[in-house]
Amino acid sequence: MRLTKKLLGLLVVTIMLSMVLAACSGDSTNELVIANSADAVSLDPAGSNDVPSSNVAANIYESLVAQDQNMELQPSLAVSWELVEDTVWEFKLREGVKFHDGSDFNAEVVKANIERVLDPDIGSPRAFLYSMVTDIEVVDDYTVRFTTEFPFSPLPAHLAHNGGAMVSLKVIEEDYAAMEDGEDPGSVINEKPIGTGFFKFDEWVPGQQIKLVRNDDYWGDKAKLESVVFKVVDEDLTRVAELKTGDSHISDPLSPSDVADIEETDGVHVNRQSSVSLSYVGFNMDKAPFDDARVRQAINMAIDKDQIINGIYDGNGVPAVGPLAPDVFGYDPDVPGLEYDPDKARELLAEAGYEDGFSTTLWTNDNRERMDMATNIQAQLKEFGIDVEIEVMEWGAYLEQTAKGEHDMFILGWSTVTGDADYGLYALFHSNNVGDPGNRTFTKDPDLDALLDEARQTPDPDDRAALYREIQELLAEIAPMLYIHHQEFLLGVSDRVEGLTQDPTGVLQLQNVTLKEE
């Protein structure tokens, strides 16, 4: 049969349309699709302190220092560093590195980035990471010196945090110019997140997905994938269904309740990674009755954490006695915590004037385990006359409102990403960090502040460890939180995915990931 010109034209259009639809469907054999429980809050490294944002940013940007799977520091954009004086660190930078916009990485860029994080006009929730830095000196194009207010041995670890990720100087200057025109800090960087990483930003459809593409001009070993899509799939079971059908290759996170299902399904498996994370219930110490330590201690003693860990998390993780995970420097296994003791809990409530209980609210985001935890805590506290109303909130609003102190009790997590107690304690409990930086319990204790300040200013590791023991003992008295557990990170992963690793901080390492053909 002969094709007319009209039919031939229609056939060509149909073929082209099919190709476009296939490309748009994310069906590329070299595109990794990650189903995430929440969207990023910001792609500006100075703009947020949440895991979904960090997971994306870790592929776009790089910091001076990196951490390996054992939380050991490794060179990244800096090739070496040394303490040249008690309060002066010198970093030698990698030469020949280009940003995604073609601009050069050098010492001026480092100075501009860290000064921007510290700029009060930016209002970065990560400013506490570098608050001890008093001067940044450009020695030459590839040498930079940091002077600190006091000896601060964790500085290289803090510079491994993605809060110290390097953004193109051109984009930083554009962002400041936009601020002069009335735009919010980070508005330009969010639209044009330009780093030096092995992936480049392609698009962000808020509430739906973020797409990154391979940086073929990367200074080191190039990513093996052509592209990565971080897709927002907030329902646990939907993420599992997408993993099974192949619509997604990774479910992040995987609910402990779904582990058995994945283990019994061909073509997918469970990835487990021990963590430096903490899950906790925080109390707003600015609000009654949580302004009374006896009430906070009583709730700690009223809750049987084994019900939560075994019943909701299927035994996944290590029970938390305090805020620090066992692999974090400064953790002390001998510090006593507030053990489950219902009789003592009732006694403390009576002393505080709440023998008959009280009414309160417990906030959580729409994470299945956290919602189940809230329901469990609600039931347990009812036995003490405490009437708990549960409120489930969208992630962005949840972070914003807990930062403002509009909550009573709340469920959240924290990961000590530097592997050092300073990050796991100073951010969560120092009065300087109330709100967005991490202190959502609104803890304001002068003695605690003094100890936290002294610990970060003490150079000797043994002396620091002793101070952190004292801090953890004091926290048991203050009881700003009910510490639940340090859980394993769980991922549902397609068997097609090879080369995937996950840090103890929860960040996925995608540089060496490949996808086997089906």
Short mmCIF file of C-alpha atoms in Angstrom, two decimals:
data_model
loop_
_atom_site.label_atom_id
_atom_site.label_comp_id
_atom_site.label_asym_id
_atom_site.label_seq_id
_atom_site.Cartn_x
_atom_site.Cartn_y
_atom_site.Cartn_z
CA MET A 1 0.00 0.00 0.00
CA ARG A 2 1.28 3.44 -0.90
CA LEU A 3 1.30 6.15 1.77
CA THR A 4 -0.15 9.47 0.75
CA LYS A 5 1.70 12.62 1.75
CA LYS A 6 -1.04 13.31 4.29
CA LEU A 7 -0.77 9.83 5.84
CA LEU A 8 3.01 10.04 5.81
CA GLY A 9 2.85 13.38 7.57
CA LEU A 10 0.48 12.00 10.20
CA LEU A 11 2.78 9.01 10.72
CA VAL A 12 5.80 11.27 11.24
CA VAL A 13 3.86 13.44 13.71
CA THR A 14 2.68 10.35 15.58
CA ILE A 15 6.21 8.96 15.87
CA MET A 16 7.57 12.30 17.06
CA LEU A 17 4.76 12.66 19.58
CA SER A 18 5.44 9.15 20.90
CA MET A 19 9.10 10.01 21.35
CA VAL A 20 8.22 13.20 23.24
CA LEU A 21 5.76 11.38 25.50
CA ALA A 22 8.34 8.66 26.24
CA ALA A 23 10.90 11.31 27.17
CA CYS A 24 8.41 13.14 29.39
CA SER A 25 7.29 9.98 31.15
CA GLY A 26 10.64 9.59 32.93
CA ASP A 27 11.08 6.27 31.11
CA SER A 28 14.72 6.89 30.26
CA THR A 29 16.87 3.82 30.81
CA ASN A 30 19.47 6.03 32.48
CA GLU A 31 17.24 8.22 34.65
CA LEU A 32 16.91 7.35 38.33
CA VAL A 33 13.55 8.16 39.92
CA ILE A 34 13.49 8.58 43.71
CA ALA A 35 10.09 8.71 45.40
CA ASN A 36 10.50 11.07 48.35
CA SER A 37 8.05 11.60 51.19
CA ALA A 38 8.40 15.40 51.03
CA ASP A 39 9.48 18.16 48.69
CA ALA A 40 12.58 20.24 49.29
CA VAL A 41 11.99 23.43 51.27
CA SER A 42 14.86 25.32 49.64
CA LEU A 43 17.73 24.66 47.22
CA ASP A 44 19.71 27.50 48.75
CA PRO A 45 22.28 25.84 51.08
CA ALA A 46 21.80 28.72 53.51
CA GLY A 47 18.03 28.55 53.27
CA SER A 48 16.95 25.44 55.13
CA ASN A 49 18.07 22.69 57.47
CA ASP A 50 15.83 19.78 56.43
CA VAL A 51 16.73 16.37 54.96
CA PRO A 52 14.66 16.53 51.73
CA SER A 53 16.39 19.78 50.76
CA SER A 54 19.81 18.45 51.76
CA ASN A 55 19.37 15.26 49.76
CA VAL A 56 18.87 17.22 46.55
CA ALA A 57 21.46 19.89 47.33
CA ALA A 58 24.15 17.27 48.07
CA ASN A 59 24.15 16.41 44.36
CA ILE A 60 24.23 19.98 43.05
CA TYR A 61 26.72 21.52 45.45
CA GLU A 62 29.96 20.49 47.12
CA SER A 63 31.57 21.61 50.36
CA LEU A 64 35.24 22.06 51.18
CA VAL A 65 35.31 18.79 53.09
CA ALA A 66 33.41 15.52 52.61
CA GLN A 67 32.55 12.62 54.91
CA ASP A 68 32.85 8.95 54.03
CA GLN A 69 30.62 6.08 55.18
CA ASN A 70 32.48 6.01 58.51
CA MET A 71 31.96 9.75 59.09
CA GLU A 72 35.67 10.29 58.51
CA LEU A 73 36.65 13.58 56.87
CA GLN A 74 37.90 13.46 53.28
CA PRO A 75 39.08 16.10 50.76
CA SER A 76 36.51 17.62 48.46
CA LEU A 77 36.80 21.20 47.20
CA ALA A 78 39.66 21.55 49.67
CA VAL A 79 42.56 19.16 49.14
CA SER A 80 44.07 19.68 52.61
CA TRP A 81 43.66 21.65 55.83
CA GLU A 82 45.67 22.29 58.97
CA LEU A 83 45.51 24.19 62.22
CA VAL A 84 48.27 26.78 61.80
CA GLU A 85 47.50 28.59 65.08
CA ASP A 86 45.19 27.81 67.99
CA THR A 87 42.40 29.78 66.33
CA VAL A 88 43.45 29.74 62.66
CA TRP A 89 42.62 27.00 60.15
CA GLU A 90 44.21 27.06 56.69
CA PHE A 91 42.58 25.29 53.74
CA LYS A 92 44.27 24.56 50.42
CA LEU A 93 41.68 24.53 47.64
CA ARG A 94 41.34 22.32 44.59
CA GLU A 95 42.41 24.08 41.41
CA GLY A 96 40.68 24.04 38.05
CA VAL A 97 37.13 23.53 39.39
CA LYS A 98 34.31 25.21 37.48
CA PHE A 99 30.77 25.97 38.55
CA HIS A 100 27.88 24.86 36.38
CA ASP A 101 27.72 28.39 34.93
CA GLY A 102 31.39 28.23 33.88
CA SER A 103 32.69 30.53 36.63
CA ASP A 104 35.78 29.64 38.66
CA PHE A 105 35.89 28.16 42.14
CA ASN A 106 38.52 29.91 44.28
CA ALA A 107 39.20 31.43 47.68
CA GLU A 108 37.05 34.52 46.98
CA VAL A 109 34.11 32.19 46.40
CA VAL A 110 34.71 30.45 49.73
CA LYS A 111 34.85 33.77 51.56
CA ALA A 112 31.64 35.00 49.92
CA ASN A 113 29.72 31.81 50.68
CA ILE A 114 30.57 31.53 54.37
CA GLU A 115 30.11 35.26 54.92
CA ARG A 116 26.69 34.97 53.30
CA VAL A 117 25.65 32.19 55.70
CA LEU A 118 26.71 34.47 58.56
CA ASP A 119 25.01 37.59 57.15
CA PRO A 120 22.14 38.59 59.50
CA ASP A 121 20.22 39.93 56.48
CA ILE A 122 20.14 36.40 55.06
CA GLY A 123 18.84 34.96 58.33
CA SER A 124 20.26 31.50 57.62
CA PRO A 125 19.15 28.71 59.98
CA ARG A 126 22.65 27.31 59.46
CA ALA A 127 24.53 30.38 60.69
CA PHE A 128 25.26 28.64 64.00
CA LEU A 129 27.62 26.30 62.12
CA TYR A 130 30.08 29.15 61.59
CA SER A 131 29.16 31.64 64.30
CA MET A 132 32.59 31.20 65.86
CA VAL A 133 34.33 32.43 62.67
CA THR A 134 35.53 36.01 63.10
CA ASP A 135 37.57 36.44 59.90
CA ILE A 136 37.99 34.77 56.51
CA GLU A 137 41.25 35.69 54.79
CA VAL A 138 41.99 35.11 51.12
CA VAL A 139 45.71 34.26 51.22
CA ASP A 140 45.88 33.59 47.49
CA ASP A 141 43.55 32.22 44.81
CA TYR A 142 43.61 28.73 46.29
CA THR A 143 44.38 29.30 49.97
CA VAL A 144 41.90 30.53 52.55
CA ARG A 145 42.25 31.01 56.31
CA PHE A 146 39.48 30.94 58.91
CA THR A 147 40.07 32.70 62.22
CA THR A 148 37.78 31.63 65.04
CA GLU A 149 36.83 33.45 68.21
CA PHE A 150 38.16 30.52 70.23
CA PRO A 151 39.87 27.19 69.45
CA PHE A 152 37.25 25.17 67.58
CA SER A 153 38.39 21.70 66.59
CA PRO A 154 35.15 20.65 64.81
CA LEU A 155 35.48 23.38 62.16
CA PRO A 156 36.51 21.00 59.33
CA ALA A 157 33.55 18.78 60.21
CA HIS A 158 31.25 21.80 60.12
CA LEU A 159 32.65 22.72 56.71
CA ALA A 160 31.64 19.24 55.52
CA HIS A 161 28.02 20.12 56.30
CA ASN A 162 26.02 21.11 53.23
CA GLY A 163 25.27 24.38 54.97
CA GLY A 164 28.81 25.20 53.82
CA ALA A 165 28.14 24.14 50.24
CA MET A 166 29.67 26.40 47.63
CA VAL A 167 27.35 28.45 45.39
CA SER A 168 28.52 30.34 42.30
CA LEU A 169 29.69 33.84 43.21
CA LYS A 170 27.78 35.23 40.21
CA VAL A 171 24.52 33.82 41.57
CA ILE A 172 25.26 35.09 45.09
CA GLU A 173 25.76 38.59 43.68
CA GLU A 174 22.50 38.31 41.71
CA ASP A 175 20.71 37.17 44.85
CA TYR A 176 21.94 40.18 46.83
CA ALA A 177 20.88 42.48 43.98
CA ALA A 178 17.41 40.94 44.06
CA MET A 179 17.24 41.51 47.81
CA GLU A 180 17.87 45.22 47.19
CA ASP A 181 14.80 45.15 44.94
CA GLY A 182 12.70 43.66 47.73
CA GLU A 183 13.04 39.94 46.99
CA ASP A 184 13.52 37.40 49.78
CA PRO A 185 17.01 36.03 50.48
CA GLY A 186 17.70 32.98 48.33
CA SER A 187 15.06 33.76 45.71
CA VAL A 188 17.59 33.79 42.87
CA ILE A 189 19.54 30.82 44.20
CA ASN A 190 16.34 28.77 44.43
CA GLU A 191 15.65 29.48 40.76
CA LYS A 192 19.28 29.00 39.70
CA PRO A 193 21.03 26.64 42.14
CA ILE A 194 24.52 26.67 40.65
CA GLY A 195 27.15 24.51 42.30
CA THR A 196 30.17 22.43 41.29
CA GLY A 197 28.58 19.01 41.83
CA PHE A 198 28.35 16.01 39.54
CA PHE A 199 24.70 16.84 38.77
CA LYS A 200 23.22 20.11 37.54
CA PHE A 201 19.82 21.56 38.27
CA ASP A 202 17.28 21.14 35.47
CA GLU A 203 13.81 21.96 36.83
CA TRP A 204 11.71 22.18 39.97
CA VAL A 205 7.96 21.75 39.86
CA PRO A 206 7.05 22.53 43.49
CA GLY A 207 5.05 19.79 45.14
CA GLN A 208 5.79 17.40 42.27
CA GLN A 209 9.45 16.87 41.42
CA ILE A 210 12.99 18.17 41.08
CA LYS A 211 15.08 17.00 38.15
CA LEU A 212 18.88 17.03 37.96
CA VAL A 213 21.02 16.19 34.93
CA ARG A 214 24.61 14.99 34.73
CA ASN A 215 27.38 17.58 34.81
CA ASP A 216 29.58 16.44 31.92
CA ASP A 217 32.20 19.06 32.86
CA TYR A 218 32.62 17.78 36.41
CA TRP A 219 36.19 18.03 37.74
CA GLY A 220 36.26 14.47 39.09
CA ASP A 221 34.68 11.16 38.15
CA LYS A 222 31.45 11.97 36.34
CA ALA A 223 28.09 10.62 37.45
CA LYS A 224 27.09 7.46 35.61
CA LEU A 225 23.41 8.39 35.39
CA GLU A 226 22.15 10.88 32.82
CA SER A 227 19.57 12.31 35.19
CA VAL A 228 17.88 11.95 38.59
CA VAL A 229 14.30 12.83 39.47
CA PHE A 230 13.31 13.48 43.10
CA LYS A 231 9.57 12.88 42.91
CA VAL A 232 7.25 13.91 45.74
CA VAL A 233 5.13 10.92 46.81
CA ASP A 234 3.91 11.63 50.30
CA GLU A 235 1.94 8.41 50.83
CA ASP A 236 4.04 5.46 52.04
CA LEU A 237 1.95 2.84 50.28
CA THR A 238 1.99 4.80 47.03
CA ARG A 239 5.79 4.90 47.16
CA VAL A 240 5.83 1.13 47.67
CA ALA A 241 3.41 0.62 44.77
CA GLU A 242 5.56 2.78 42.48
CA LEU A 243 8.64 0.80 43.48
CA LYS A 244 6.92 -2.47 42.63
CA THR A 245 5.66 -1.25 39.25
CA GLY A 246 9.01 0.31 38.33
CA ASP A 247 7.63 3.87 38.18
CA SER A 248 10.20 4.70 40.85
CA HIS A 249 13.52 3.02 41.60
CA ILE A 250 13.93 4.10 45.23
CA SER A 251 11.38 4.68 48.00
CA ASP A 252 12.82 7.16 50.50
CA PRO A 253 12.05 6.45 53.23
CA LEU A 254 10.63 2.96 53.48
CA SER A 255 8.27 2.49 56.38
CA PRO A 256 9.29 -0.29 58.79
CA SER A 257 5.74 -1.57 58.34
CA ASP A 258 6.49 -2.21 54.66
CA VAL A 259 9.82 -4.01 55.08
CA ALA A 260 8.32 -7.51 55.02
CA ASP A 261 6.29 -6.70 51.91
CA ILE A 262 9.39 -5.51 50.04
CA GLU A 263 11.46 -8.48 51.21
CA GLU A 264 8.81 -10.84 49.82
CA THR A 265 8.59 -9.10 46.44
CA ASP A 266 10.76 -10.11 43.50
CA GLY A 267 12.80 -7.37 41.84
CA VAL A 268 13.12 -5.10 44.90
CA HIS A 269 15.03 -5.15 48.17
CA VAL A 270 15.53 -3.28 51.43
CA ASN A 271 18.60 -1.12 52.00
CA ARG A 272 19.52 -0.60 55.68
CA GLN A 273 21.92 2.00 57.05
CA SER A 274 22.75 2.71 60.69
CA SER A 275 22.37 6.36 61.47
CA VAL A 276 23.36 9.27 63.65
CA SER A 277 19.72 10.35 63.77
CA LEU A 278 17.35 10.93 66.67
CA SER A 279 13.57 10.74 66.75
CA TYR A 280 12.01 12.72 69.57
CA VAL A 281 8.95 14.38 71.04
CA GLY A 282 9.70 17.98 71.91
CA PHE A 283 8.00 20.19 74.49
CA ASN A 284 7.50 23.93 73.99
CA MET A 285 9.11 25.18 77.18
CA ASP A 286 7.67 28.65 76.61
CA LYS A 287 4.13 27.35 77.18
CA ALA A 288 2.37 26.02 80.27
CA PRO A 289 2.38 23.33 81.49
CA PHE A 290 5.64 22.52 79.68
CA ASP A 291 7.39 25.45 81.36
CA ASP A 292 7.53 23.15 84.43
CA ALA A 293 10.38 20.61 84.40
CA ARG A 294 8.33 18.24 86.53
CA VAL A 295 5.71 17.96 83.78
CA ARG A 296 8.35 17.32 81.15
CA GLN A 297 10.03 14.69 83.32
CA ALA A 298 6.66 13.11 84.09
CA ILE A 299 5.81 12.66 80.40
CA ASN A 300 9.23 11.08 79.85
CA MET A 301 8.45 8.58 82.60
CA ALA A 302 4.85 8.04 81.50
CA ILE A 303 5.71 6.81 78.01
CA ASP A 304 6.74 3.21 77.40
CA LYS A 305 9.08 3.68 74.45
CA ASP A 306 9.22 -0.05 73.76
CA GLN A 307 5.61 0.14 72.59
CA ILE A 308 6.70 2.66 69.96
CA ILE A 309 9.98 1.07 68.91
CA ASN A 310 8.67 -2.49 68.71
CA GLY A 311 5.06 -1.86 67.83
CA ILE A 312 5.46 0.93 65.28
CA TYR A 313 9.07 0.66 64.08
CA ASP A 314 9.20 -3.16 64.27
CA GLY A 315 12.25 -2.97 66.52
CA ASN A 316 14.15 -0.87 63.98
CA GLY A 317 16.78 1.19 65.77
CA VAL A 318 18.40 1.72 69.14
CA PRO A 319 16.45 3.17 72.11
CA ALA A 320 17.59 6.73 72.85
CA VAL A 321 18.59 7.68 76.37
CA GLY A 322 19.66 11.16 75.28
CA PRO A 323 20.03 13.17 72.09
CA LEU A 324 23.35 11.70 70.86
CA ALA A 325 23.59 8.48 68.86
CA PRO A 326 26.29 5.98 69.88
CA ASP A 327 28.52 6.77 66.88
CA VAL A 328 28.70 10.49 67.68
CA PHE A 329 31.75 11.95 69.44
CA GLY A 330 30.71 12.97 72.96
CA TYR A 331 28.14 10.21 73.44
CA ASP A 332 28.44 8.69 76.90
CA PRO A 333 26.69 5.34 77.49
CA ASP A 334 26.87 5.76 81.26
CA VAL A 335 24.74 8.91 81.47
CA PRO A 336 21.43 7.94 83.13
CA GLY A 337 18.19 8.86 81.41
CA LEU A 338 14.57 9.15 82.49
CA GLU A 339 13.33 5.58 82.59
CA TYR A 340 9.74 4.41 82.21
CA ASP A 341 8.20 4.80 85.68
CA PRO A 342 4.41 5.40 85.73
CA ASP A 343 4.21 5.79 89.51
CA LYS A 344 6.93 8.44 89.56
CA ALA A 345 5.23 10.17 86.61
CA ARG A 346 1.97 10.47 88.56
CA GLU A 347 3.88 11.75 91.59
CA LEU A 348 5.59 14.47 89.54
CA LEU A 349 2.32 15.52 87.87
CA ALA A 350 0.70 15.87 91.28
CA GLU A 351 3.63 17.94 92.58
CA ALA A 352 3.26 20.24 89.59
CA GLY A 353 -0.47 20.67 90.27
CA TYR A 354 -1.71 18.42 87.47
CA GLU A 355 -2.88 15.40 89.46
CA ASP A 356 -5.98 15.25 87.23
CA GLY A 357 -4.01 15.87 84.06
CA PHE A 358 -4.50 18.62 81.46
CA SER A 359 -5.35 19.14 77.79
CA THR A 360 -2.76 19.76 75.12
CA THR A 361 -1.94 19.26 71.44
CA LEU A 362 0.66 17.07 69.74
CA TRP A 363 1.80 18.08 66.25
CA THR A 364 3.30 15.87 63.60
CA ASN A 365 3.83 15.92 59.87
CA ASP A 366 2.16 13.35 57.61
CA ASN A 367 4.73 10.59 58.14
CA ARG A 368 3.01 7.26 58.87
CA GLU A 369 5.25 6.24 61.78
CA ARG A 370 5.08 9.68 63.32
CA MET A 371 1.29 9.71 63.05
CA ASP A 372 1.16 6.23 64.62
CA MET A 373 3.57 7.41 67.32
CA ALA A 374 1.29 10.36 68.04
CA THR A 375 -1.70 8.04 68.40
CA ASN A 376 0.24 5.75 70.72
CA ILE A 377 1.40 8.64 72.90
CA GLN A 378 -2.14 9.99 72.96
CA ALA A 379 -3.39 6.64 74.31
CA GLN A 380 -0.59 6.27 76.85
CA LEU A 381 -1.00 9.79 78.25
CA LYS A 382 -4.76 9.32 78.57
CA GLU A 383 -3.97 6.89 81.41
CA PHE A 384 -2.58 9.91 83.29
CA GLY A 385 -5.55 12.17 82.62
CA ILE A 386 -3.71 14.05 79.88
CA ASP A 387 -6.03 14.71 76.95
CA VAL A 388 -3.98 14.99 73.73
CA GLU A 389 -5.37 16.35 70.47
CA ILE A 390 -3.30 15.33 67.44
CA GLU A 391 -2.73 17.75 64.56
CA VAL A 392 -1.17 16.52 61.30
CA MET A 393 0.47 19.21 59.18
CA GLU A 394 2.11 19.63 55.77
CA TRP A 395 5.92 19.56 56.01
CA GLY A 396 6.70 23.17 55.08
CA ALA A 397 4.00 24.60 57.34
CA TYR A 398 5.08 22.23 60.11
CA LEU A 399 8.66 23.50 60.07
CA GLU A 400 7.57 27.13 59.83
CA GLN A 401 5.09 27.01 62.71
CA THR A 402 7.24 24.97 65.09
CA ALA A 403 10.04 27.47 64.43
CA LYS A 404 7.68 30.24 65.53
CA GLY A 405 6.74 28.37 68.70
CA GLU A 406 3.05 27.94 67.92
CA HIS A 407 3.02 24.33 69.12
CA ASP A 408 2.64 22.55 72.48
CA MET A 409 4.27 19.17 71.82
CA PHE A 410 5.67 18.01 68.49
CA ILE A 411 7.34 14.99 66.88
CA LEU A 412 10.48 15.54 64.86
CA GLY A 413 13.97 14.19 64.21
CA TRP A 414 17.54 15.45 64.13
CA SER A 415 20.64 14.02 62.52
CA THR A 416 24.09 14.86 63.92
CA VAL A 417 25.53 15.13 60.44
CA THR A 418 28.99 16.28 61.54
CA GLY A 419 29.46 13.28 63.83
CA ASP A 420 30.36 15.70 66.63
CA ALA A 421 28.36 16.45 69.78
CA ASP A 422 28.57 20.19 69.15
CA TYR A 423 26.15 19.86 66.24
CA GLY A 424 23.92 17.40 68.07
CA LEU A 425 23.59 19.60 71.16
CA TYR A 426 24.40 23.23 70.40
CA ALA A 427 21.82 23.54 67.63
CA LEU A 428 19.06 21.79 69.57
CA PHE A 429 19.47 23.33 73.00
CA HIS A 430 21.43 26.61 73.00
CA SER A 431 19.26 29.70 73.47
CA ASN A 432 20.97 31.36 70.49
CA ASN A 433 19.36 28.77 68.22
CA VAL A 434 15.74 29.06 69.27
CA GLY A 435 13.39 28.40 66.34
CA ASP A 436 14.48 27.64 62.80
CA PRO A 437 18.14 26.65 63.49
CA GLY A 438 16.98 23.69 65.59
CA ASN A 439 15.93 24.68 69.11
CA ARG A 440 12.18 24.18 68.64
CA THR A 441 11.74 23.26 72.31
CA PHE A 442 12.67 26.89 73.16
CA THR A 443 15.19 25.70 75.72
CA LYS A 444 16.77 28.69 77.45
CA ASP A 445 18.94 27.62 80.35
CA PRO A 446 21.95 29.78 81.33
CA ASP A 447 23.88 26.87 82.86
CA LEU A 448 23.33 24.75 79.79
CA ASP A 449 24.34 27.62 77.50
CA ALA A 450 27.55 28.11 79.47
CA LEU A 451 28.48 24.43 79.23
CA LEU A 452 27.69 24.28 75.51
CA ASP A 453 29.84 27.36 74.94
CA GLU A 454 32.70 25.95 76.98
CA ALA A 455 32.58 22.56 75.24
CA ARG A 456 32.89 24.06 71.78
CA GLN A 457 35.74 26.30 72.94
CA THR A 458 37.77 23.49 74.51
CA PRO A 459 40.45 22.01 72.22
CA ASP A 460 41.34 18.87 74.18
CA PRO A 461 39.11 15.90 73.16
CA ASP A 462 39.08 14.34 76.63
CA ASP A 463 38.10 17.62 78.25
CA ARG A 464 35.37 18.10 75.62
CA ALA A 465 34.04 14.59 76.27
CA ALA A 466 33.84 15.32 80.02
CA LEU A 467 31.90 18.51 79.36
CA TYR A 468 29.49 16.69 77.05
CA ARG A 469 28.86 14.14 79.76
CA GLU A 470 27.95 16.97 82.13
CA ILE A 471 25.68 18.47 79.46
CA GLN A 472 23.87 15.19 78.94
CA GLU A 473 23.36 14.82 82.70
CA LEU A 474 21.91 18.34 82.86
CA LEU A 475 19.60 17.62 79.93
CA ALA A 476 18.15 14.68 81.85
CA GLU A 477 17.07 17.19 84.52
CA ILE A 478 15.82 19.85 82.10
CA ALA A 479 14.01 17.21 80.01
CA PRO A 480 13.26 19.38 76.97
CA MET A 481 12.44 16.25 74.96
CA LEU A 482 11.23 12.71 75.15
CA TYR A 483 13.99 10.89 73.26
CA ILE A 484 12.55 7.93 71.33
CA HIS A 485 15.26 6.17 69.33
CA HIS A 486 18.15 6.25 66.88
CA GLN A 487 16.66 4.38 63.97
CA GLU A 488 18.15 2.70 60.94
CA PHE A 489 17.51 4.44 57.65
CA LEU A 490 15.40 2.18 55.43
CA LEU A 491 15.09 2.43 51.66
CA GLY A 492 13.06 0.37 49.23
CA VAL A 493 15.31 -0.18 46.20
CA SER A 494 14.79 -1.73 42.79
CA ASP A 495 17.19 -4.55 41.95
CA ARG A 496 18.02 -2.53 38.83
CA VAL A 497 19.86 -0.01 41.02
CA GLU A 498 23.55 -0.65 41.52
CA GLY A 499 26.23 1.39 43.30
CA LEU A 500 23.86 3.12 45.74
CA THR A 501 25.09 4.07 49.21
CA GLN A 502 23.50 6.09 51.99
CA ASP A 503 25.43 8.04 54.59
CA PRO A 504 24.77 7.68 58.32
CA THR A 505 23.36 11.21 57.92
CA GLY A 506 20.63 9.92 55.59
CA VAL A 507 21.97 11.55 52.42
CA LEU A 508 21.94 9.35 49.32
CA GLN A 509 25.20 9.04 47.39
CA LEU A 510 24.29 8.90 43.70
CA GLN A 511 27.55 9.59 41.87
CA ASN A 512 28.30 5.93 41.16
CA VAL A 513 24.74 4.69 40.74
CA THR A 514 23.81 2.82 37.56
CA LEU A 515 20.58 1.24 36.33
CA LYS A 516 20.64 -2.25 34.90
CA GLU A 517 18.48 -2.76 31.84
CA GLU A 518 15.24 -4.61 32.46
#
